[in-house]
Amino acid sequence: MARIIVVTSGKGGVGKTTSSAAIGLGLALKGHKVVLIDFDIGLRNLDLIMGCERRVVYDFVNVINGEATLNQALIKDKRVSSLSILPASQTRDKDALNKENVGKVLEELGKDYDFIVCDSPAGIEAGAMMALYYADEAVVTTNPEVSSVRDSDRILGMLASRSRRAELGLEPIKEHLLLTRYSPKRVEEGEMLSVEDVEDILSIPLLGVIPESQAVLKASNAGEPVILDTESDAGQAYQDVIERLLGETVDFRFLQAEKKGIFSRLFGG
Amino acid sequence: MADANIEFKGSSFTLSVLHLKTPKLIDIKDDLVKKIAQAPDFFSLVPVVVNIEQLTPPVDYQTIKSLIEELNFTFVGFTGSVDKEQRALIRELGFSFVNTAKANTSSQSTNAQKQSVKETDNRAAVSQSHLYTDKVHRGQIRSGQQVYAKDQNLVVIGSVSAGAEVIADGNIHVYGSLRGRAIAGAKGHHKAQIYCQNLEAELVSINGNYWLSESIEEHWGTPVYIHLNDNELTSSKLI
């Protein structure tokens, strides 16, 4: 049975789609069969980040409405053959999804794939609820900033009460904290919440800390998920995330501000 | 066994008793509608016993019942210390007449006396808070969630997040950080207390007296209990 992972946050703009793309591609690079689903109906972005926007013919809503088959709508990634993307519809809104049909699509996908990664829309309305309803695990994407932490807290409440697992009284959704846009320097200067602060407030296990990085924007614009940029710290941090999702224990990196050496001080590095 | 399928057992229930002070149905309806508007969910389908002892016969029982049902209560029956003839009449008309323990023992007492009995009853209920049972919540209470321990103490094994709300008619114990709102003694109980291992609350309130986070200075970020001292909120170190 496939593991259904929802990437969610409550707040918008914290890096859900970036993280979904990185996690999806990262798991596929490890040889797993992965499908990435864009639940942000009406604000289709995942295909852009994945660089497959020009190959979208049918979308998730078409499949839900029976206007296309899953195979017609799924886009095979050109880089990794074990990865497929199910894009959102740009012309519809979030009411186009319903629990029953989403459940059928997920069940169908579960037969062929090892991982189903659901990229949730922001907010706590129907669209976000739909994305988290069938999840087995949740990657709660949070920026080290009070409003983002509070919204993540709200979403954690929803995961525990509004999901299928909660409704049926099954084992609760496995929650992971993914801290993105982390800047150790600003933490040291007291401008940003630290990893410990966020862990203390949300009290869920830490899956990863992605440092604030120029590489992320560059990767998004190029349609190449940042995890492929193995030179960048953000790319490496996402690779650690994949290891941890697969059950490995990996030390956390990029938590300390880089100490400037004598040369960089002299030459203003 | 012949009676394996059924069993009769005596039980006591809490029922709302509606005391009618006027025979004018229009006035009664007006007041009821206002009352319901204050808490529509609370009153919806609530079982009601109608006390008619302050009405002088003849009383239009059928219309009273219809009015009660029209306003979405569940009509149970009539009660009150009335004479035998009236009681018989009520039963003859097909309504149930509910005897209360009080009506039986003090059926001849005056209204004033009853009023005082009722008041002491209420007070007794409130001060018996040490008899409150505990409602135990395991795990964190997240932003946007609300937990109410009705007629109970609330024990939270975990933290209460900012934006969450915990309410109890008795005491509140938080074995974690209290960052949200905590309202103890919600029904009016001046001996209620709030305990927590780390006080960073948005609001704490006991019996209607409250502090916002900005007025919590002394014990911020420490293990603390909060209680009323001469109707003034006071915080004291827990350890």
CSV table of C-alpha atoms in Angstrom, one decimal, chain A residues 150 153-154 156-158 160-161 175 200-204, chain B residues 140-145 159 161-163 177 179 198 202:
chain,number,residue,atom,x,y,z
A,150,ARG,CA,0.6,29.5,14.7
A,153,ASP,CA,-0.4,24.6,15.0
A,154,ARG,CA,-3.9,25.1,13.6
A,156,LEU,CA,-1.9,20.1,13.3
A,157,GLY,CA,-5.2,20.4,15.1
A,158,MET,CA,-7.0,19.7,11.9
A,160,ALA,CA,-5.7,15.3,14.5
A,161,SER,CA,-9.5,15.9,14.1
A,175,GLU,CA,3.4,14.3,11.8
A,200,ASP,CA,8.9,23.6,21.7
A,201,ILE,CA,5.7,25.2,20.5
A,202,LEU,CA,4.6,22.6,18.0
A,203,SER,CA,6.1,19.6,19.8
A,204,ILE,CA,6.3,17.2,16.8
B,140,GLN,CA,-1.5,19.2,23.0
B,141,ILE,CA,-4.5,21.4,22.5
B,142,ARG,CA,-3.7,23.2,19.2
B,143,SER,CA,-4.5,26.7,18.0
B,144,GLY,CA,-8.2,27.0,17.2
B,145,GLN,CA,-9.3,24.1,19.4
B,159,SER,CA,0.6,22.1,26.3
B,161,SER,CA,-1.1,26.4,22.2
B,162,ALA,CA,-1.6,30.1,21.6
B,163,GLY,CA,-5.0,30.6,20.0
B,177,SER,CA,2.9,25.3,28.7
B,179,ARG,CA,0.0,29.7,25.9
B,198,ASN,CA,4.8,27.3,32.2
B,202,GLU,CA,-3.0,35.0,26.4
